[in-house]
mmCIF file of C-alpha atoms and ligand atoms in Angstrom:
data_model
loop_
_atom_site.group_PDB
_atom_site.id
_atom_site.type_symbol
_atom_site.label_atom_id
_atom_site.label_comp_id
_atom_site.label_asym_id
_atom_site.label_seq_id
_atom_site.Cartn_x
_atom_site.Cartn_y
_atom_site.Cartn_z
ATOM 1 C CA MET O 1 196.145 -15.433 -97.494
ATOM 2 C CA PHE O 2 197.084 -12.192 -95.693
ATOM 3 C CA SER O 3 198.544 -9.055 -97.227
ATOM 4 C CA SER O 4 202.040 -8.002 -96.219
ATOM 5 C CA ARG O 5 200.470 -4.724 -95.045
ATOM 6 C CA ILE O 6 198.361 -6.350 -92.347
ATOM 7 C CA LYS O 7 201.368 -8.086 -90.793
ATOM 8 C CA ASN O 8 202.948 -4.737 -90.035
ATOM 9 C CA LEU O 9 199.957 -3.125 -88.348
ATOM 10 C CA HIS O 10 200.045 -2.366 -84.618
ATOM 11 C CA PRO O 11 196.499 -1.306 -83.705
ATOM 12 C CA TYR O 12 195.616 1.426 -81.250
ATOM 13 C CA ILE O 13 194.354 0.189 -77.878
ATOM 14 C CA PRO O 14 191.482 2.323 -76.538
ATOM 15 C CA GLY O 15 190.528 2.631 -72.869
ATOM 16 C CA GLU O 16 188.661 -0.483 -71.728
ATOM 17 C CA GLN O 17 184.826 -0.541 -71.819
ATOM 18 C CA PRO O 18 184.133 -3.396 -69.388
ATOM 19 C CA THR O 19 180.749 -5.019 -68.908
ATOM 20 C CA ASP O 20 181.525 -7.270 -65.902
ATOM 21 C CA ARG O 21 180.481 -4.647 -63.330
ATOM 22 C CA GLU O 22 179.464 -0.996 -63.025
ATOM 23 C CA TYR O 23 182.584 1.126 -62.818
ATOM 24 C CA ILE O 24 182.961 4.839 -62.453
ATOM 25 C CA LYS O 25 184.619 5.410 -65.825
ATOM 26 C CA LEU O 26 187.481 7.852 -65.624
ATOM 27 C CA ASN O 27 189.637 6.076 -68.213
ATOM 28 C CA ALA O 28 188.652 7.307 -71.686
ATOM 29 C CA ASN O 29 188.264 11.083 -71.281
ATOM 30 C CA GLU O 30 184.564 10.765 -71.984
ATOM 31 C CA ASN O 31 182.321 13.577 -70.759
ATOM 32 C CA PRO O 32 180.582 12.666 -67.470
ATOM 33 C CA PHE O 33 177.571 14.814 -68.392
ATOM 34 C CA LEU O 34 174.817 13.593 -70.700
ATOM 35 C CA PRO O 35 173.983 15.203 -74.045
ATOM 36 C CA HIS O 36 171.454 18.056 -73.931
ATOM 37 C CA PRO O 37 167.782 16.869 -74.079
ATOM 38 C CA LYS O 38 167.389 18.652 -77.432
ATOM 39 C CA VAL O 39 170.000 16.313 -78.863
ATOM 40 C CA LEU O 40 167.973 13.288 -77.739
ATOM 41 C CA GLU O 41 164.874 14.963 -79.156
ATOM 42 C CA ALA O 42 166.620 15.382 -82.520
ATOM 43 C CA ILE O 43 167.436 11.665 -82.503
ATOM 44 C CA CYS O 44 163.822 10.736 -81.631
ATOM 45 C CA GLN O 45 162.518 13.012 -84.370
ATOM 46 C CA ALA O 46 164.876 11.380 -86.838
ATOM 47 C CA THR O 47 163.597 7.908 -85.963
ATOM 48 C CA LYS O 48 160.028 9.068 -86.701
ATOM 49 C CA ASN O 49 161.090 9.628 -90.294
ATOM 50 C CA PRO O 50 161.935 6.119 -91.573
ATOM 51 C CA ALA O 51 162.970 7.483 -94.981
ATOM 52 C CA LEU O 52 165.908 9.014 -93.173
ATOM 53 C CA LEU O 53 167.086 5.463 -92.572
ATOM 54 C CA SER O 54 166.285 4.027 -95.992
ATOM 55 C CA ARG O 55 167.967 6.856 -97.904
ATOM 56 C CA TYR O 56 171.643 7.753 -98.017
ATOM 57 C CA PRO O 57 172.682 10.722 -95.902
ATOM 58 C CA ASP O 58 173.919 13.998 -97.386
ATOM 59 C CA PRO O 59 177.426 12.834 -98.379
ATOM 60 C CA ASP O 60 178.931 16.240 -97.673
ATOM 61 C CA ALA O 61 176.924 16.932 -94.474
ATOM 62 C CA ASN O 62 176.397 20.518 -95.622
ATOM 63 C CA GLU O 63 173.820 21.520 -93.024
ATOM 64 C CA LEU O 64 176.084 20.149 -90.306
ATOM 65 C CA ARG O 65 179.107 21.983 -91.738
ATOM 66 C CA SER O 66 177.166 25.255 -91.564
ATOM 67 C CA ALA O 67 176.100 24.515 -87.985
ATOM 68 C CA ILE O 68 179.702 23.779 -86.963
ATOM 69 C CA ALA O 69 180.947 26.965 -88.654
ATOM 70 C CA ASN O 70 178.307 28.934 -86.728
ATOM 71 C CA PHE O 71 179.266 27.230 -83.496
ATOM 72 C CA LEU O 72 182.946 28.102 -83.943
ATOM 73 C CA ASN O 73 182.169 31.695 -84.887
ATOM 74 C CA LYS O 74 180.209 32.011 -81.638
ATOM 75 C CA THR O 75 182.644 30.269 -79.292
ATOM 76 C CA GLY O 76 185.894 31.249 -80.979
ATOM 77 C CA GLY O 77 186.905 27.611 -80.648
ATOM 78 C CA VAL O 78 186.889 27.427 -76.839
ATOM 79 C CA LEU O 79 183.835 26.629 -74.713
ATOM 80 C CA CYS O 80 185.419 27.154 -71.382
ATOM 81 C CA THR O 81 186.864 30.490 -70.477
ATOM 82 C CA THR O 82 185.828 32.564 -67.522
ATOM 83 C CA GLN O 83 182.701 34.663 -67.760
ATOM 84 C CA ASN O 84 183.052 38.260 -68.810
ATOM 85 C CA GLU O 85 182.041 41.088 -66.437
ATOM 86 C CA ASN O 86 178.419 40.899 -67.624
ATOM 87 C CA GLY O 87 178.221 37.261 -66.652
ATOM 88 C CA LYS O 88 178.075 36.226 -70.290
ATOM 89 C CA ILE O 89 179.930 32.995 -71.103
ATOM 90 C CA PHE O 90 180.218 33.495 -74.856
ATOM 91 C CA PRO O 91 181.412 34.555 -77.366
ATOM 92 C CA GLN O 92 184.741 34.397 -75.556
ATOM 93 C CA ASN O 93 187.147 34.755 -78.406
ATOM 94 C CA ASP O 94 186.616 36.912 -81.398
ATOM 95 C CA LEU O 95 188.216 34.939 -84.207
ATOM 96 C CA GLY O 96 188.926 38.099 -86.189
ATOM 97 C CA PHE O 97 187.397 36.527 -89.300
ATOM 98 C CA THR O 98 184.471 34.284 -90.198
ATOM 99 C CA ILE O 99 184.689 30.506 -90.511
ATOM 100 C CA THR O 100 182.696 29.429 -93.578
ATOM 101 C CA PRO O 101 181.174 25.956 -94.153
ATOM 102 C CA GLU O 102 183.754 25.489 -96.951
ATOM 103 C CA MET O 103 186.407 25.406 -94.214
ATOM 104 C CA ILE O 104 184.814 22.399 -92.474
ATOM 105 C CA PHE O 105 185.210 18.683 -93.205
ATOM 106 C CA CYS O 106 183.243 16.137 -91.135
ATOM 107 C CA GLY O 107 183.986 12.497 -90.464
ATOM 108 C CA ASN O 108 183.050 9.501 -88.373
ATOM 109 C CA GLY O 109 184.903 10.643 -85.250
ATOM 110 C CA SER O 110 188.119 12.634 -85.327
ATOM 111 C CA ASP O 111 190.009 9.346 -85.503
ATOM 112 C CA GLU O 112 188.635 8.831 -89.006
ATOM 113 C CA VAL O 113 189.164 12.476 -89.867
ATOM 114 C CA LEU O 114 192.808 12.091 -88.788
ATOM 115 C CA SER O 115 193.117 9.055 -91.025
ATOM 116 C CA PHE O 116 191.982 11.154 -94.023
ATOM 117 C CA VAL O 117 194.393 13.921 -92.987
ATOM 118 C CA PHE O 118 197.306 11.470 -92.846
ATOM 119 C CA TYR O 119 196.356 10.070 -96.248
ATOM 120 C CA THR O 120 195.918 13.477 -97.863
ATOM 121 C CA PHE O 121 198.862 15.462 -96.489
ATOM 122 C CA PHE O 122 201.641 13.065 -95.400
ATOM 123 C CA ASP O 123 203.844 11.248 -97.901
ATOM 124 C CA SER O 124 205.659 7.992 -97.342
ATOM 125 C CA SER O 125 208.828 9.555 -98.778
ATOM 126 C CA VAL O 126 209.048 12.263 -96.080
ATOM 127 C CA PRO O 127 209.271 11.484 -92.344
ATOM 128 C CA LEU O 128 206.463 12.941 -90.230
ATOM 129 C CA VAL O 129 207.671 15.043 -87.279
ATOM 130 C CA LEU O 130 205.751 14.419 -84.049
ATOM 131 C CA PRO O 131 206.422 14.500 -80.290
ATOM 132 C CA GLU O 132 207.624 11.324 -78.571
ATOM 133 C CA PHE O 133 204.614 11.350 -76.256
ATOM 134 C CA THR O 134 201.394 12.448 -77.905
ATOM 135 C CA TYR O 135 198.144 10.810 -79.032
ATOM 136 C CA SER O 136 199.216 7.214 -79.624
ATOM 137 C CA PHE O 137 196.989 6.825 -82.684
ATOM 138 C CA TYR O 138 199.415 8.900 -84.828
ATOM 139 C CA PRO O 139 202.108 6.192 -84.933
ATOM 140 C CA VAL O 140 199.378 3.652 -85.742
ATOM 141 C CA TYR O 141 198.294 5.654 -88.814
ATOM 142 C CA CYS O 142 201.953 6.003 -89.807
ATOM 143 C CA GLY O 143 202.111 2.206 -89.854
ATOM 144 C CA TYR O 144 198.847 2.027 -91.778
ATOM 145 C CA TYR O 145 200.007 4.427 -94.500
ATOM 146 C CA GLY O 146 203.699 3.510 -94.467
ATOM 147 C CA ILE O 147 204.837 6.932 -93.245
ATOM 148 C CA SER O 148 208.137 7.051 -91.340
ATOM 149 C CA GLN O 149 208.328 8.996 -88.081
ATOM 150 C CA ASN O 150 210.779 11.428 -86.552
ATOM 151 C CA LYS O 151 209.790 11.480 -82.860
ATOM 152 C CA ILE O 152 211.011 14.481 -80.868
ATOM 153 C CA PRO O 153 211.445 13.970 -77.089
ATOM 154 C CA LEU O 154 209.459 16.266 -74.785
ATOM 155 C CA LYS O 155 211.310 18.791 -72.650
ATOM 156 C CA ASN O 156 211.943 18.015 -68.967
ATOM 157 C CA ASP O 157 208.782 19.848 -67.931
ATOM 158 C CA TRP O 158 206.725 17.681 -70.356
ATOM 159 C CA THR O 159 206.134 20.536 -72.819
ATOM 160 C CA LEU O 160 206.698 20.137 -76.555
ATOM 161 C CA ASP O 161 210.190 21.038 -77.704
ATOM 162 C CA THR O 162 209.040 23.475 -80.367
ATOM 163 C CA GLU O 163 212.572 24.577 -81.360
ATOM 164 C CA LYS O 164 213.615 20.994 -82.025
ATOM 165 C CA ILE O 165 210.330 20.198 -83.777
ATOM 166 C CA VAL O 166 210.762 23.127 -86.157
ATOM 167 C CA ALA O 167 214.470 22.445 -86.736
ATOM 168 C CA GLU O 168 213.811 18.802 -87.621
ATOM 169 C CA ALA O 169 210.827 19.644 -89.819
ATOM 170 C CA LYS O 170 212.861 22.233 -91.727
ATOM 171 C CA LYS O 171 215.719 19.791 -92.265
ATOM 172 C CA THR O 172 213.533 17.289 -94.125
ATOM 173 C CA LYS O 173 210.707 19.630 -95.258
ATOM 174 C CA SER O 174 208.438 17.492 -93.116
ATOM 175 C CA PRO O 175 204.871 17.994 -92.018
ATOM 176 C CA ILE O 176 204.190 18.116 -88.256
ATOM 177 C CA VAL O 177 201.401 16.676 -86.115
ATOM 178 C CA PHE O 178 200.673 17.016 -82.398
ATOM 179 C CA ALA O 179 197.740 17.335 -80.047
ATOM 180 C CA ASN O 180 197.261 20.696 -78.322
ATOM 181 C CA PRO O 181 196.579 20.503 -75.435
ATOM 182 C CA ASN O 182 198.723 17.406 -75.677
ATOM 183 C CA ALA O 183 197.676 13.931 -74.591
ATOM 184 C CA PRO O 184 198.394 12.223 -72.293
ATOM 185 C CA THR O 185 200.320 15.030 -70.567
ATOM 186 C CA GLY O 186 197.536 17.651 -70.617
ATOM 187 C CA LYS O 187 200.022 20.464 -71.344
ATOM 188 C CA ALA O 188 199.232 23.169 -73.905
ATOM 189 C CA LEU O 189 201.248 25.435 -76.159
ATOM 190 C CA SER O 190 199.989 29.011 -76.396
ATOM 191 C CA ASN O 191 198.771 30.463 -79.683
ATOM 192 C CA LEU O 192 201.903 32.623 -79.707
ATOM 193 C CA GLN O 193 204.010 29.470 -79.698
ATOM 194 C CA ILE O 194 201.930 27.852 -82.458
ATOM 195 C CA LYS O 195 202.181 31.019 -84.497
ATOM 196 C CA ALA O 196 205.962 31.041 -84.044
ATOM 197 C CA ILE O 197 206.089 27.491 -85.438
ATOM 198 C CA LEU O 198 203.953 28.421 -88.439
ATOM 199 C CA GLU O 199 206.072 31.495 -89.191
ATOM 200 C CA GLN O 200 209.139 29.306 -89.564
ATOM 201 C CA LEU O 201 207.568 26.716 -91.872
ATOM 202 C CA ASP O 202 207.359 26.867 -95.653
ATOM 203 C CA LYS O 203 203.974 27.957 -96.960
ATOM 204 C CA ASN O 204 203.262 24.439 -98.206
ATOM 205 C CA GLN O 205 204.580 22.642 -95.132
ATOM 206 C CA VAL O 206 201.605 21.390 -93.166
ATOM 207 C CA LEU O 207 201.060 21.697 -89.394
ATOM 208 C CA VAL O 208 198.239 19.536 -88.012
ATOM 209 C CA VAL O 209 197.005 20.540 -84.557
ATOM 210 C CA ASP O 210 194.628 18.057 -82.927
ATOM 211 C CA GLU O 211 192.424 20.134 -80.614
ATOM 212 C CA ALA O 212 190.413 17.307 -79.048
ATOM 213 C CA TYR O 213 190.637 19.080 -75.665
ATOM 214 C CA ALA O 214 190.729 22.753 -76.672
ATOM 215 C CA ASP O 215 187.266 23.402 -75.219
ATOM 216 C CA PHE O 216 188.755 22.840 -71.738
ATOM 217 C CA ALA O 217 191.749 25.107 -72.410
ATOM 218 C CA ASP O 218 192.216 28.870 -72.672
ATOM 219 C CA GLU O 219 192.553 29.242 -76.418
ATOM 220 C CA SER O 220 192.216 27.567 -79.789
ATOM 221 C CA CYS O 221 194.539 28.141 -82.735
ATOM 222 C CA ILE O 222 191.574 28.300 -85.137
ATOM 223 C CA CYS O 223 192.055 32.113 -85.228
ATOM 224 C CA LEU O 224 195.462 31.524 -86.869
ATOM 225 C CA LEU O 225 193.735 30.063 -89.942
ATOM 226 C CA LYS O 226 193.204 33.651 -91.023
ATOM 227 C CA ASP O 227 196.910 34.020 -91.769
ATOM 228 C CA PHE O 228 198.178 30.467 -92.318
ATOM 229 C CA GLU O 229 196.875 28.291 -95.135
ATOM 230 C CA ASN O 230 199.111 25.387 -94.099
ATOM 231 C CA LEU O 231 197.419 24.973 -90.699
ATOM 232 C CA ILE O 232 194.982 22.075 -90.212
ATOM 233 C CA VAL O 233 192.933 21.969 -87.011
ATOM 234 C CA VAL O 234 191.260 18.684 -86.017
ATOM 235 C CA ARG O 235 188.369 18.705 -83.547
ATOM 236 C CA THR O 236 185.965 16.204 -82.017
ATOM 237 C CA PHE O 237 182.449 16.171 -80.575
ATOM 238 C CA SER O 238 183.447 13.253 -78.321
ATOM 239 C CA LYS O 239 184.895 15.074 -75.336
ATOM 240 C CA SER O 240 183.394 18.509 -74.712
ATOM 241 C CA LEU O 241 180.066 17.790 -76.469
ATOM 242 C CA SER O 242 179.286 14.464 -74.713
ATOM 243 C CA PHE O 243 179.083 12.674 -78.070
ATOM 244 C CA ALA O 244 181.653 9.852 -77.936
ATOM 245 C CA GLY O 245 179.039 7.185 -78.689
ATOM 246 C CA MET O 246 177.771 8.921 -81.825
ATOM 247 C CA ARG O 247 181.146 9.411 -83.602
ATOM 248 C CA LEU O 248 181.630 12.876 -85.040
ATOM 249 C CA GLY O 249 184.831 14.780 -85.684
ATOM 250 C CA PHE O 250 185.843 17.521 -88.082
ATOM 251 C CA VAL O 251 188.670 19.496 -89.636
ATOM 252 C CA VAL O 252 188.865 23.264 -89.870
ATOM 253 C CA ALA O 253 191.228 24.486 -92.592
ATOM 254 C CA ASN O 254 191.539 26.520 -95.761
ATOM 255 C CA PRO O 255 188.901 25.487 -98.381
ATOM 256 C CA LYS O 256 191.632 24.274 -100.764
ATOM 257 C CA LEU O 257 192.799 21.756 -98.186
ATOM 258 C CA ILE O 258 189.222 20.769 -97.374
ATOM 259 C CA ASP O 259 188.639 20.023 -101.082
ATOM 260 C CA SER O 260 191.473 17.508 -101.032
ATOM 261 C CA LEU O 261 190.043 15.846 -97.938
ATOM 262 C CA PHE O 262 186.787 15.426 -99.849
ATOM 263 C CA THR O 263 188.729 13.756 -102.653
ATOM 264 C CA ALA O 264 190.198 11.295 -100.144
ATOM 265 C CA LYS O 265 186.828 10.665 -98.504
ATOM 266 C CA ASN O 266 185.021 10.161 -101.795
ATOM 267 C CA SER O 267 187.643 7.632 -102.819
ATOM 268 C CA PHE O 268 187.045 5.590 -99.667
ATOM 269 C CA ASN O 269 183.524 6.099 -98.287
ATOM 270 C CA HIS O 270 181.102 8.732 -99.527
ATOM 271 C CA PHE O 271 178.980 8.633 -96.389
ATOM 272 C CA PRO O 272 181.093 8.549 -93.218
ATOM 273 C CA VAL O 273 178.561 10.553 -91.168
ATOM 274 C CA ASP O 274 175.106 8.946 -91.006
ATOM 275 C CA SER O 275 171.839 10.902 -91.114
ATOM 276 C CA ILE O 276 171.030 10.609 -87.414
ATOM 277 C CA THR O 277 174.494 11.714 -86.355
ATOM 278 C CA GLN O 278 174.215 14.710 -88.688
ATOM 279 C CA LYS O 279 170.902 15.747 -87.074
ATOM 280 C CA ALA O 280 172.120 15.156 -83.523
ATOM 281 C CA GLY O 281 175.365 16.962 -84.290
ATOM 282 C CA ILE O 282 173.483 20.027 -85.496
ATOM 283 C CA ALA O 283 171.343 19.985 -82.338
ATOM 284 C CA SER O 284 174.509 19.804 -80.202
ATOM 285 C CA THR O 285 175.986 22.915 -81.786
ATOM 286 C CA GLU O 286 172.859 24.836 -80.746
ATOM 287 C CA GLN O 287 173.408 24.264 -76.994
ATOM 288 C CA ILE O 288 176.523 26.306 -76.383
ATOM 289 C CA ASP O 289 175.465 27.527 -72.913
ATOM 290 C CA TYR O 290 174.823 24.002 -71.666
ATOM 291 C CA TYR O 291 178.112 22.523 -72.891
ATOM 292 C CA ALA O 292 180.057 25.607 -71.804
ATOM 293 C CA GLN O 293 178.630 25.212 -68.304
ATOM 294 C CA ASN O 294 179.593 21.503 -68.266
ATOM 295 C CA ALA O 295 183.094 22.334 -69.456
ATOM 296 C CA LYS O 296 183.371 24.874 -66.673
ATOM 297 C CA LEU O 297 182.325 22.329 -64.053
ATOM 298 C CA ILE O 298 184.870 19.871 -65.437
ATOM 299 C CA VAL O 299 187.611 22.486 -65.247
ATOM 300 C CA GLN O 300 186.644 23.253 -61.627
ATOM 301 C CA GLU O 301 186.840 19.570 -60.747
ATOM 302 C CA ARG O 302 190.144 19.258 -62.608
ATOM 303 C CA GLU O 303 191.628 22.024 -60.472
ATOM 304 C CA ARG O 304 190.246 20.427 -57.308
ATOM 305 C CA LEU O 305 191.855 17.083 -58.242
ATOM 306 C CA PHE O 306 195.143 18.812 -59.072
ATOM 307 C CA ASP O 307 195.189 20.602 -55.701
ATOM 308 C CA PHE O 308 194.355 17.386 -53.853
ATOM 309 C CA LEU O 309 197.155 15.511 -55.620
ATOM 310 C CA THR O 310 199.795 18.169 -54.954
ATOM 311 C CA GLN O 311 198.755 18.313 -51.290
ATOM 312 C CA ASN O 312 198.933 14.525 -50.905
ATOM 313 C CA SER O 313 202.462 13.964 -52.242
ATOM 314 C CA TRP O 314 201.504 13.050 -55.800
ATOM 315 C CA SER O 315 203.241 14.681 -58.765
ATOM 316 C CA PRO O 316 200.524 15.740 -61.213
ATOM 317 C CA ILE O 317 201.204 17.674 -64.424
ATOM 318 C CA LYS O 318 199.198 20.899 -64.643
ATOM 319 C CA SER O 319 196.442 20.189 -67.168
ATOM 320 C CA LYS O 320 194.433 22.195 -69.707
ATOM 321 C CA THR O 321 192.192 19.222 -70.570
ATOM 322 C CA ASN O 322 189.490 17.045 -69.000
ATOM 323 C CA PHE O 323 192.082 14.720 -67.455
ATOM 324 C CA VAL O 324 195.102 14.836 -65.154
ATOM 325 C CA PHE O 325 198.297 12.871 -65.777
ATOM 326 C CA THR O 326 199.939 12.060 -62.476
ATOM 327 C CA LYS O 327 202.297 9.785 -60.603
ATOM 328 C CA LYS O 328 203.069 9.076 -56.974
ATOM 329 C CA ASP O 329 206.630 8.503 -55.833
ATOM 330 C CA GLY O 330 207.330 4.933 -54.871
ATOM 331 C CA ARG O 331 204.179 3.569 -56.538
ATOM 332 C CA GLY O 332 204.042 2.070 -60.030
ATOM 333 C CA GLY O 333 201.385 3.336 -62.415
ATOM 334 C CA ARG O 334 200.051 -0.173 -62.999
ATOM 335 C CA GLU O 335 199.769 -0.751 -59.253
ATOM 336 C CA ILE O 336 197.776 2.458 -58.761
ATOM 337 C CA TYR O 337 195.495 1.610 -61.689
ATOM 338 C CA GLU O 338 194.778 -1.841 -60.235
ATOM 339 C CA ALA O 339 194.211 -0.618 -56.687
ATOM 340 C CA VAL O 340 191.722 1.999 -57.919
ATOM 341 C CA LYS O 341 189.991 -0.515 -60.198
ATOM 342 C CA LYS O 342 189.446 -2.874 -57.270
ATOM 343 C CA GLU O 343 187.474 -0.067 -55.639
ATOM 344 C CA GLY O 344 185.243 0.298 -58.704
ATOM 345 C CA ILE O 345 186.908 3.190 -60.510
ATOM 346 C CA LEU O 346 188.605 2.836 -63.888
ATOM 347 C CA ILE O 347 191.532 5.071 -64.741
ATOM 348 C CA ARG O 348 194.083 4.676 -67.552
ATOM 349 C CA HIS O 349 197.599 3.312 -67.374
ATOM 350 C CA PHE O 350 199.944 3.242 -70.394
ATOM 351 C CA ASN O 351 202.468 0.450 -70.554
ATOM 352 C CA THR O 352 204.850 2.719 -72.442
ATOM 353 C CA SER O 353 208.475 3.165 -71.483
ATOM 354 C CA GLY O 354 209.020 6.670 -70.085
ATOM 355 C CA ILE O 355 205.481 7.181 -68.794
ATOM 356 C CA GLU O 356 204.818 3.835 -67.096
ATOM 357 C CA ASP O 357 204.886 5.466 -63.637
ATOM 358 C CA PHE O 358 201.921 7.669 -64.556
ATOM 359 C CA VAL O 359 198.170 7.199 -64.580
ATOM 360 C CA ARG O 360 195.734 9.331 -66.549
ATOM 361 C CA ILE O 361 192.571 10.243 -64.663
ATOM 362 C CA SER O 362 189.609 11.646 -66.610
ATOM 363 C CA ILE O 363 187.558 14.259 -64.792
ATOM 364 C CA GLY O 364 184.093 13.137 -63.690
ATOM 365 C CA THR O 365 181.171 14.806 -61.945
ATOM 366 C CA LYS O 366 181.649 16.260 -58.462
ATOM 367 C CA ASN O 367 180.124 13.126 -56.967
ATOM 368 C CA GLN O 368 182.451 10.846 -58.956
ATOM 369 C CA GLN O 369 185.437 12.981 -58.019
ATOM 370 C CA ASP O 370 184.456 12.781 -54.331
ATOM 371 C CA GLN O 371 184.547 8.995 -54.537
ATOM 372 C CA LEU O 372 187.837 9.072 -56.409
ATOM 373 C CA LEU O 373 189.480 11.334 -53.831
ATOM 374 C CA ARG O 374 188.275 9.073 -51.022
ATOM 375 C CA ILE O 375 189.944 6.072 -52.677
ATOM 376 C CA LEU O 376 193.136 7.953 -53.556
ATOM 377 C CA LYS O 377 193.419 9.032 -49.932
ATOM 378 C CA GLN O 378 193.430 5.396 -48.810
ATOM 379 C CA LEU O 379 196.236 4.462 -51.212
HETATM 380 C C1 PLP F 401 189.859 11.340 -77.977
HETATM 381 C C2 PLP F 401 190.850 11.845 -78.967
HETATM 382 C C3 PLP F 401 190.631 11.726 -80.325
HETATM 383 C C4 PLP F 401 189.526 10.875 -80.898
HETATM 384 O O1 PLP F 401 188.328 11.425 -80.875
HETATM 385 P P1 PLP F 401 187.098 10.728 -81.616
HETATM 386 O O2 PLP F 401 186.432 11.872 -82.264
HETATM 387 O O3 PLP F 401 186.283 10.103 -80.539
HETATM 388 O O4 PLP F 401 187.596 9.736 -82.614
HETATM 389 C C5 PLP F 401 191.532 12.309 -81.198
HETATM 390 N N1 PLP F 401 192.634 12.933 -80.754
HETATM 391 C C6 PLP F 401 192.902 13.033 -79.443
HETATM 392 C C7 PLP F 401 194.134 13.731 -78.995
HETATM 393 C C8 PLP F 401 192.017 12.479 -78.514
HETATM 394 O O5 PLP F 401 192.320 12.527 -77.218
#
């Protein structure tokens, strides 16, 4: 009855979404702040136009692609950097060129976008090079598409071993994928390091950089698209734009690569992004100040949590994201997760050899962080 394919699938396990009681949710890297009121207004407006529901959406989401291109040209790909001397929060990074709508591909969350990227650019005959610890959905897609993996261990300080990654990729002419900043470690490579990787690859050897958390970091590698046509940047609305429940992710890349993604999409599902999500997504891109301010608050709270942990004999990894990956000597990760859960706060523990001592704590509001710190102190 079942295909041989399905027997070999090992699905991704997301952070739990329990309904048994009200938890403070610091387990799925969701944004603790609500979407901007204009986004809700866009959704209400959409529901007043029933034809929007009875008709198919724009299959290519062209208005949304333009809005995203605009958004990136204004922010430079990073919401959260420090204010300039005039107190202005954006544009922080001049990209040095203009992102056009033809460089954008939208999908139903970046998870789906990643699935199209895997299908379009990775072959089953060539092993994919990826870090040993990175977003755990990548190995799942490898199983789904029958792509073999060459996993490169992280360095002792939890950073990506870029020399080894490049050396292995060159050996087999392999494509490369990683998250930057990386998950679940929270560590980031600089643009100089990403550029150095790209300079060593063949022109047709693809590097996929998943920037789910770039808005909480110092830089985005989107500016490198100017010089490298083999770079594919994957982004999501879920984290920095408080949009995890709506499902919207996108790719930024050279138009030629985007065309191929459209071919993959149109061979699977013409309409991955529904009409309401398209409208709400556009409205989100128009509230840069609001989301930049939220990102800034999250970064402040992240630094406060990091300082608390280092001062209370934990061993956190310095993070460029909206979470902190940490352990405490003499305590198991599972034990910490359970103790914190009993007090009404959910954090994430991975039952994965090599990181089982760690917990990943998403950054909440100041009030949520206060409660978290109180509980961590009692541990
Ligand atoms: C959260 C996350 C995603 C998934 O984002 P969605 O757009 O919600 O599907 C992708 N990659 C990484 C590294 C993430 O942490």
